[in-house]
Amino acid sequence: MFYKRTLETVIHSINDTFPVLVLTGPRQAGKTTLLQYMAEQERKYVALDNPTDRALAKTEPDLFLQRFSPPVIIDEVQYAPELFDYIKIYADTHKNCGDFWLTGLQTFHMMKNVTESLAGRAGIVRMPGLSNSEIEATGFGPFEVEPQTLIGRLETAKRLALPEMFERIFKGSFPRLYENPNVDRKRFYESYLETYISRDVKDLTQVADELSFLNFINVVAARTATNVNYETLANETGISAPTAKQWLSILVSSGLVVLIPPYANNALKRTIKAPRMYFLDTGLCAYLTRMNSAGFLETSAMDGAFFETWVVSEIYKSYLNTGERPPLYFYRDQNKKEIDLIIHQNNTVNPIEIKKSAAPKNAVKHFSVLNPIAGDPSEEDRFSGAAHLKTEIGTGAVVCLTSDVLPIDKKNWLVPAWLI
């Protein structure tokens, strides 16, 4: 079964604008499947995980492009960075939009080659795993805290009971697990990790100690939905803090982990500067933390962290899937006052709390920490140059297990998690 991907619209737009489309994302996210589904009949296809084709691309890139002339899909392009200069020459010579569709992991080395060789010639798209909206075929756009829009979604959204929601959290977002019901989830993630570490990490980033790196991934998974502390990660895995920072950046560039930055505004004092980390796929995270069933996960000590991780990842994917950079932040200060997520765009901030509860109490109590950034600038602000710090505080939301979009007060609403 093929799941229609929201990114199709973005890919069509880039195909009509640039000679080169670069589709990046974690392994098994469905990049190749999507491009082959969208490709016109005359577009060729070549995968560089084939040793023969990879050798030709690396040693004779000019001959490679003669053999696989555009329009063409080149899969796993990160394995032959030698191609990029030749693709640039071809694009500059022929000036045809949509000649090259490239897929690859979002590694530092590949993206460096793209930005240096194909600047102005390539449109870059990041593709995550399936979103809840894609699984349910609802076609929802980016998540925004607009009550009337959310109420409108109630007509088409599938309501998920708590056990169903945790089944989805436990299963994860890799398309293979949904397209074929006979796939064994445990064996899938076992194989996924083996391939990821032995091929992607070892070949592309030269991590020498595979066992230590696997242990590091396990530690990061157990700390999903927490603030990054490199010293703690290092101590728990027996490596140095600089190595922990480097290895976490590998997980981020691979599309497995996302870092949400802290919200910064000089009008707010004593805020924590460290980002917060989340596994982007809750199924892989559950496998790494040895959760053996959705029911066990739902009642475990990590149930709240997994629920928060799933909500954040769904909101994050809702922006990626429309080609937008997710405008997401979080707030935490030295007094331990916290806001799980902040959407900041158009000079407006929307505070969001995430609670695994049907009727959370006092969930918006920390929203008031944002009050110093609100309002019209005073004469003193204008005189001191602080006028630009003033930002509108928009509608707030508590994403939870409620069954309806309901008002808490004049500014804040309860929002069902399955409505993202």
GROMACS .gro file of N, CA and C in nm, residues 124-244:
model
  363
  124ILE      N    1   1.645   2.197  -0.189
  124ILE     CA    2   1.667   2.092  -0.091
  124ILE      C    3   1.539   2.069  -0.010
  125VAL      N    4   1.499   1.943   0.000
  125VAL     CA    5   1.378   1.906   0.072
  125VAL      C    6   1.414   1.800   0.176
  126ARG      N    7   1.370   1.818   0.299
  126ARG     CA    8   1.391   1.719   0.404
  126ARG      C    9   1.264   1.636   0.421
  127MET      N   10   1.281   1.506   0.419
  127MET     CA   11   1.166   1.416   0.426
  127MET      C   12   1.172   1.330   0.553
  128PRO      N   13   1.077   1.345   0.643
  128PRO     CA   14   1.071   1.258   0.762
  128PRO      C   15   0.990   1.133   0.732
  129GLY      N   16   0.967   1.051   0.833
  129GLY     CA   17   0.877   0.937   0.818
  129GLY      C   18   0.733   0.984   0.804
  130LEU      N   19   0.643   0.888   0.796
  130LEU     CA   20   0.501   0.921   0.782
  130LEU      C   21   0.450   1.002   0.899
  131SER      N   22   0.369   1.099   0.870
  131SER     CA   23   0.302   1.174   0.976
  131SER      C   24   0.167   1.111   1.004
  132ASN      N   25   0.108   1.145   1.116
  132ASN     CA   26  -0.026   1.096   1.149
  132ASN      C   27  -0.126   1.140   1.043
  133SER      N   28  -0.110   1.261   0.993
  133SER     CA   29  -0.199   1.314   0.889
  133SER      C   30  -0.187   1.232   0.760
  134GLU      N   31  -0.065   1.187   0.726
  134GLU     CA   32  -0.048   1.107   0.604
  134GLU      C   33  -0.103   0.965   0.624
  135ILE      N   34  -0.085   0.909   0.741
  135ILE     CA   35  -0.137   0.775   0.769
  135ILE      C   36  -0.289   0.775   0.758
  136GLU      N   37  -0.352   0.882   0.808
  136GLU     CA   38  -0.499   0.891   0.807
  136GLU      C   39  -0.553   0.960   0.681
  137ALA      N   40  -0.462   1.005   0.593
  137ALA     CA   41  -0.501   1.068   0.466
  137ALA      C   42  -0.591   1.190   0.486
  138THR      N   43  -0.560   1.269   0.588
  138THR     CA   44  -0.641   1.389   0.614
  138THR      C   45  -0.584   1.513   0.545
  139GLY      N   46  -0.455   1.511   0.511
  139GLY     CA   47  -0.395   1.622   0.437
  139GLY      C   48  -0.384   1.751   0.514
  140PHE      N   49  -0.369   1.744   0.646
  140PHE     CA   50  -0.357   1.865   0.727
  140PHE      C   51  -0.225   1.936   0.697
  141GLY      N   52  -0.230   2.070   0.703
  141GLY     CA   53  -0.111   2.151   0.683
  141GLY      C   54  -0.035   2.171   0.813
  142PRO      N   55   0.055   2.269   0.818
  142PRO     CA   56   0.132   2.295   0.940
  142PRO      C   57   0.042   2.322   1.059
  143PHE      N   58   0.082   2.271   1.174
  143PHE     CA   59   0.003   2.290   1.295
  143PHE      C   60   0.015   2.433   1.343
  144GLU      N   61  -0.098   2.498   1.359
  144GLU     CA   62  -0.103   2.634   1.411
  144GLU      C   63  -0.214   2.641   1.515
  145VAL      N   64  -0.192   2.722   1.617
  145VAL     CA   65  -0.291   2.733   1.724
  145VAL      C   66  -0.396   2.835   1.684
  146GLU      N   67  -0.484   2.793   1.594
  146GLU     CA   68  -0.595   2.875   1.549
  146GLU      C   69  -0.723   2.794   1.575
  147PRO      N   70  -0.798   2.829   1.680
  147PRO     CA   71  -0.911   2.745   1.721
  147PRO      C   72  -1.009   2.709   1.610
  148GLN      N   73  -1.045   2.806   1.526
  148GLN     CA   74  -1.144   2.775   1.422
  148GLN      C   75  -1.089   2.676   1.320
  149THR      N   76  -0.961   2.687   1.289
  149THR     CA   77  -0.899   2.590   1.198
  149THR      C   78  -0.899   2.451   1.261
  150LEU      N   79  -0.864   2.444   1.389
  150LEU     CA   80  -0.861   2.316   1.458
  150LEU      C   81  -1.000   2.255   1.470
  151ILE      N   82  -1.099   2.339   1.496
  151ILE     CA   83  -1.237   2.289   1.503
  151ILE      C   84  -1.279   2.234   1.367
  152GLY      N   85  -1.236   2.301   1.260
  152GLY     CA   86  -1.265   2.252   1.125
  152GLY      C   87  -1.205   2.115   1.096
  153ARG      N   88  -1.090   2.086   1.159
  153ARG     CA   89  -1.026   1.956   1.138
  153ARG      C   90  -1.105   1.841   1.199
  154LEU      N   91  -1.191   1.871   1.295
  154LEU     CA   92  -1.267   1.766   1.363
  154LEU      C   93  -1.353   1.684   1.266
  155GLU      N   94  -1.393   1.745   1.155
  155GLU     CA   95  -1.481   1.678   1.059
  155GLU      C   96  -1.413   1.562   0.988
  156THR      N   97  -1.280   1.572   0.969
  156THR     CA   98  -1.211   1.470   0.890
  156THR      C   99  -1.110   1.388   0.971
  157ALA      N  100  -1.070   1.436   1.087
  157ALA     CA  101  -0.969   1.365   1.165
  157ALA      C  102  -1.025   1.236   1.224
  158LYS      N  103  -0.938   1.135   1.233
  158LYS     CA  104  -0.977   1.011   1.300
  158LYS      C  105  -0.944   1.023   1.448
  159ARG      N  106  -1.043   1.000   1.531
  159ARG     CA  107  -1.022   1.009   1.676
  159ARG      C  108  -0.948   0.884   1.724
  160LEU      N  109  -0.842   0.906   1.797
  160LEU     CA  110  -0.763   0.795   1.849
  160LEU      C  111  -0.782   0.785   2.000
  161ALA      N  112  -0.826   0.669   2.045
  161ALA     CA  113  -0.833   0.644   2.189
  161ALA      C  114  -0.691   0.625   2.241
  162LEU      N  115  -0.674   0.632   2.372
  162LEU     CA  116  -0.541   0.622   2.431
  162LEU      C  117  -0.465   0.497   2.386
  163PRO      N  118  -0.526   0.377   2.390
  163PRO     CA  119  -0.453   0.258   2.345
  163PRO      C  120  -0.411   0.266   2.198
  164GLU      N  121  -0.499   0.321   2.111
  164GLU     CA  122  -0.466   0.335   1.969
  164GLU      C  123  -0.349   0.432   1.950
  165MET      N  124  -0.350   0.539   2.027
  165MET     CA  125  -0.243   0.637   2.015
  165MET      C  126  -0.109   0.577   2.054
  166PHE      N  127  -0.107   0.500   2.160
  166PHE     CA  128   0.019   0.438   2.201
  166PHE      C  129   0.059   0.323   2.110
  167GLU      N  130  -0.037   0.261   2.043
  167GLU     CA  131  -0.001   0.164   1.939
  167GLU      C  132   0.075   0.235   1.827
  168ARG      N  133   0.029   0.353   1.791
  168ARG     CA  134   0.096   0.429   1.684
  168ARG      C  135   0.232   0.479   1.732
  169ILE      N  136   0.239   0.525   1.855
  169ILE     CA  137   0.367   0.569   1.911
  169ILE      C  138   0.466   0.453   1.913
  170PHE      N  139   0.418   0.336   1.953
  170PHE     CA  140   0.503   0.216   1.962
  170PHE      C  141   0.549   0.170   1.824
  171LYS      N  142   0.461   0.179   1.727
  171LYS     CA  143   0.492   0.132   1.592
  171LYS      C  144   0.590   0.224   1.522
  172GLY      N  145   0.576   0.354   1.539
  172GLY     CA  146   0.667   0.450   1.475
  172GLY      C  147   0.613   0.501   1.343
  173SER      N  148   0.700   0.558   1.261
  173SER     CA  149   0.654   0.627   1.140
  173SER      C  150   0.720   0.579   1.011
  174PHE      N  151   0.796   0.470   1.016
  174PHE     CA  152   0.859   0.422   0.892
  174PHE      C  153   0.753   0.358   0.802
  175PRO      N  154   0.746   0.400   0.675
  175PRO     CA  155   0.640   0.352   0.585
  175PRO      C  156   0.632   0.200   0.572
  176ARG      N  157   0.748   0.134   0.575
  176ARG     CA  158   0.750  -0.011   0.557
  176ARG      C  159   0.659  -0.083   0.656
  177LEU      N  160   0.650  -0.034   0.777
  177LEU     CA  161   0.570  -0.099   0.880
  177LEU      C  162   0.420  -0.083   0.855
  178TYR      N  163   0.382   0.015   0.773
  178TYR     CA  164   0.241   0.038   0.742
  178TYR      C  165   0.203  -0.022   0.606
  179GLU      N  166   0.299  -0.023   0.513
  179GLU     CA  167   0.269  -0.073   0.379
  179GLU      C  168   0.255  -0.225   0.375
  180ASN      N  169   0.325  -0.294   0.466
  180ASN     CA  170   0.319  -0.440   0.470
  180ASN      C  171   0.292  -0.486   0.613
  181PRO      N  172   0.170  -0.529   0.642
  181PRO     CA  173   0.134  -0.568   0.779
  181PRO      C  174   0.208  -0.692   0.828
  182ASN      N  175   0.273  -0.764   0.737
  182ASN     CA  176   0.344  -0.886   0.776
  182ASN      C  177   0.487  -0.859   0.824
  183VAL      N  178   0.533  -0.736   0.811
  183VAL     CA  179   0.669  -0.704   0.854
  183VAL      C  180   0.678  -0.715   1.006
  184ASP      N  181   0.777  -0.788   1.053
  184ASP     CA  182   0.800  -0.800   1.197
  184ASP      C  183   0.867  -0.675   1.249
  185ARG      N  184   0.800  -0.604   1.337
  185ARG     CA  185   0.851  -0.475   1.385
  185ARG      C  186   0.988  -0.487   1.450
  186LYS      N  187   1.004  -0.587   1.536
  186LYS     CA  188   1.131  -0.601   1.607
  186LYS      C  189   1.246  -0.629   1.511
  187ARG      N  190   1.223  -0.719   1.416
  187ARG     CA  191   1.329  -0.751   1.320
  187ARG      C  192   1.358  -0.632   1.229
  188PHE      N  193   1.254  -0.554   1.198
  188PHE     CA  194   1.274  -0.435   1.114
  188PHE      C  195   1.371  -0.338   1.182
  189TYR      N  196   1.344  -0.306   1.309
  189TYR     CA  197   1.430  -0.210   1.379
  189TYR      C  198   1.569  -0.268   1.407
  190GLU      N  199   1.577  -0.397   1.429
  190GLU     CA  200   1.707  -0.464   1.447
  190GLU      C  201   1.791  -0.444   1.322
  191SER      N  202   1.732  -0.474   1.207
  191SER     CA  203   1.801  -0.460   1.078
  191SER      C  204   1.832  -0.314   1.049
  192TYR      N  205   1.738  -0.227   1.084
  192TYR     CA  206   1.757  -0.084   1.058
  192TYR      C  207   1.882  -0.034   1.130
  193LEU      N  208   1.894  -0.066   1.258
  193LEU     CA  209   2.009  -0.019   1.335
  193LEU      C  210   2.140  -0.077   1.281
  194GLU      N  211   2.137  -0.205   1.245
  194GLU     CA  212   2.258  -0.269   1.193
  194GLU      C  213   2.303  -0.200   1.064
  195THR      N  214   2.207  -0.173   0.975
  195THR     CA  215   2.240  -0.106   0.849
  195THR      C  216   2.287   0.036   0.873
  196TYR      N  217   2.218   0.106   0.962
  196TYR     CA  218   2.252   0.245   0.991
  196TYR      C  219   2.395   0.257   1.045
  197ILE      N  220   2.429   0.170   1.141
  197ILE     CA  221   2.561   0.180   1.203
  197ILE      C  222   2.671   0.128   1.111
  198SER      N  223   2.647   0.013   1.046
  198SER     CA  224   2.753  -0.049   0.966
  198SER      C  225   2.777   0.024   0.836
  199ARG      N  226   2.672   0.084   0.778
  199ARG     CA  227   2.689   0.150   0.648
  199ARG      C  228   2.698   0.301   0.660
  200ASP      N  229   2.593   0.359   0.716
  200ASP     CA  230   2.586   0.505   0.713
  200ASP      C  231   2.686   0.570   0.808
  201VAL      N  232   2.687   0.526   0.933
  201VAL     CA  233   2.774   0.588   1.032
  201VAL      C  234   2.920   0.552   1.009
  202LYS      N  235   2.947   0.422   0.994
  202LYS     CA  236   3.086   0.378   0.978
  202LYS      C  237   3.148   0.430   0.848
  203ASP      N  238   3.072   0.421   0.738
  203ASP     CA  239   3.127   0.461   0.608
  203ASP      C  240   3.138   0.612   0.593
  204LEU      N  241   3.043   0.685   0.648
  204LEU     CA  242   3.036   0.827   0.619
  204LEU      C  243   3.096   0.915   0.728
  205THR      N  244   3.103   0.868   0.851
  205THR     CA  245   3.152   0.954   0.958
  205THR      C  246   3.269   0.895   1.035
  206GLN      N  247   3.311   0.777   0.997
  206GLN     CA  248   3.431   0.717   1.055
  206GLN      C  249   3.423   0.701   1.207
  207VAL      N  250   3.309   0.656   1.258
  207VAL     CA  251   3.300   0.620   1.399
  207VAL      C  252   3.369   0.485   1.416
  208ALA      N  253   3.473   0.481   1.495
  208ALA     CA  254   3.555   0.360   1.507
  208ALA      C  255   3.490   0.255   1.596
  209ASP      N  256   3.432   0.298   1.707
  209ASP     CA  257   3.379   0.204   1.805
  209ASP      C  258   3.228   0.190   1.789
  210GLU      N  259   3.187   0.088   1.715
  210GLU     CA  260   3.045   0.072   1.684
  210GLU      C  261   2.963   0.040   1.810
  211LEU      N  262   3.017  -0.041   1.899
  211LEU     CA  263   2.944  -0.077   2.020
  211LEU      C  264   2.920   0.044   2.110
  212SER      N  265   3.023   0.128   2.122
  212SER     CA  266   3.006   0.250   2.204
  212SER      C  267   2.904   0.343   2.141
  213PHE      N  268   2.903   0.350   2.008
  213PHE     CA  269   2.807   0.437   1.941
  213PHE      C  270   2.665   0.385   1.959
  214LEU      N  271   2.646   0.251   1.952
  214LEU     CA  272   2.514   0.194   1.975
  214LEU      C  273   2.469   0.221   2.117
  215ASN      N  274   2.559   0.209   2.212
  215ASN     CA  275   2.528   0.241   2.351
  215ASN      C  276   2.488   0.387   2.366
  216PHE      N  277   2.557   0.474   2.292
  216PHE     CA  278   2.525   0.617   2.294
  216PHE      C  279   2.383   0.641   2.242
  217ILE      N  280   2.345   0.574   2.132
  217ILE     CA  281   2.209   0.589   2.078
  217ILE      C  282   2.106   0.545   2.182
  218ASN      N  283   2.135   0.435   2.252
  218ASN     CA  284   2.043   0.387   2.356
  218ASN      C  285   2.024   0.492   2.466
  219VAL      N  286   2.135   0.556   2.506
  219VAL     CA  287   2.129   0.657   2.612
  219VAL      C  288   2.048   0.778   2.565
  220VAL      N  289   2.069   0.821   2.442
  220VAL     CA  290   1.994   0.935   2.388
  220VAL      C  291   1.845   0.901   2.383
  221ALA      N  292   1.813   0.779   2.340
  221ALA     CA  293   1.671   0.738   2.333
  221ALA      C  294   1.607   0.742   2.471
  222ALA      N  295   1.681   0.698   2.573
  222ALA     CA  296   1.627   0.698   2.709
  222ALA      C  297   1.610   0.838   2.764
  223ARG      N  298   1.674   0.936   2.700
  223ARG     CA  299   1.666   1.074   2.747
  223ARG      C  300   1.587   1.163   2.649
  224THR      N  301   1.505   1.102   2.564
  224THR     CA  302   1.423   1.183   2.473
  224THR      C  303   1.334   1.276   2.555
  225ALA      N  304   1.307   1.393   2.501
  225ALA     CA  305   1.225   1.496   2.567
  225ALA      C  306   1.294   1.554   2.690
  226THR      N  307   1.428   1.558   2.688
  226THR     CA  308   1.503   1.624   2.795
  226THR      C  309   1.601   1.722   2.734
  227ASN      N  310   1.652   1.813   2.817
  227ASN     CA  311   1.750   1.910   2.770
  227ASN      C  312   1.885   1.841   2.748
  228VAL      N  313   1.956   1.886   2.647
  228VAL     CA  314   2.086   1.828   2.615
  228VAL      C  315   2.187   1.864   2.723
  229ASN      N  316   2.257   1.762   2.772
  229ASN     CA  317   2.367   1.781   2.865
  229ASN      C  318   2.479   1.688   2.821
  230TYR      N  319   2.579   1.745   2.754
  230TYR     CA  320   2.685   1.662   2.695
  230TYR      C  321   2.767   1.590   2.802
  231GLU      N  322   2.784   1.653   2.918
  231GLU     CA  323   2.860   1.588   3.025
  231GLU      C  324   2.787   1.463   3.074
  232THR      N  325   2.655   1.474   3.088
  232THR     CA  326   2.576   1.359   3.133
  232THR      C  327   2.579   1.247   3.029
  233LEU      N  328   2.560   1.283   2.902
  233LEU     CA  329   2.566   1.183   2.795
  233LEU      C  330   2.702   1.115   2.793
  234ALA      N  331   2.807   1.193   2.812
  234ALA     CA  332   2.943   1.138   2.811
  234ALA      C  333   2.964   1.043   2.928
  235ASN      N  334   2.921   1.085   3.047
  235ASN     CA  335   2.940   1.001   3.166
  235ASN      C  336   2.865   0.869   3.156
  236GLU      N  337   2.746   0.873   3.096
  236GLU     CA  338   2.665   0.752   3.088
  236GLU      C  339   2.714   0.655   2.981
  237THR      N  340   2.799   0.703   2.891
  237THR     CA  341   2.846   0.616   2.783
  237THR      C  342   2.997   0.594   2.785
  238GLY      N  343   3.067   0.658   2.878
  238GLY     CA  344   3.211   0.638   2.889
  238GLY      C  345   3.292   0.701   2.779
  239ILE      N  346   3.244   0.814   2.727
  239ILE     CA  347   3.318   0.887   2.624
  239ILE      C  348   3.338   1.030   2.672
  240SER      N  349   3.411   1.109   2.594
  240SER     CA  350   3.434   1.248   2.633
  240SER      C  351   3.315   1.334   2.591
  241ALA      N  352   3.301   1.451   2.654
  241ALA     CA  353   3.191   1.543   2.619
  241ALA      C  354   3.201   1.590   2.473
  242PRO      N  355   3.322   1.623   2.421
  242PRO     CA  356   3.331   1.660   2.279
  242PRO      C  357   3.286   1.547   2.186
  243THR      N  358   3.319   1.421   2.223
  243THR     CA  359   3.273   1.308   2.141
  243THR      C  360   3.122   1.295   2.148
  244ALA      N  361   3.064   1.315   2.266
  244ALA     CA  362   2.918   1.311   2.281
  244ALA      C  363   2.853   1.417   2.192
   0.00000   0.00000   0.00000
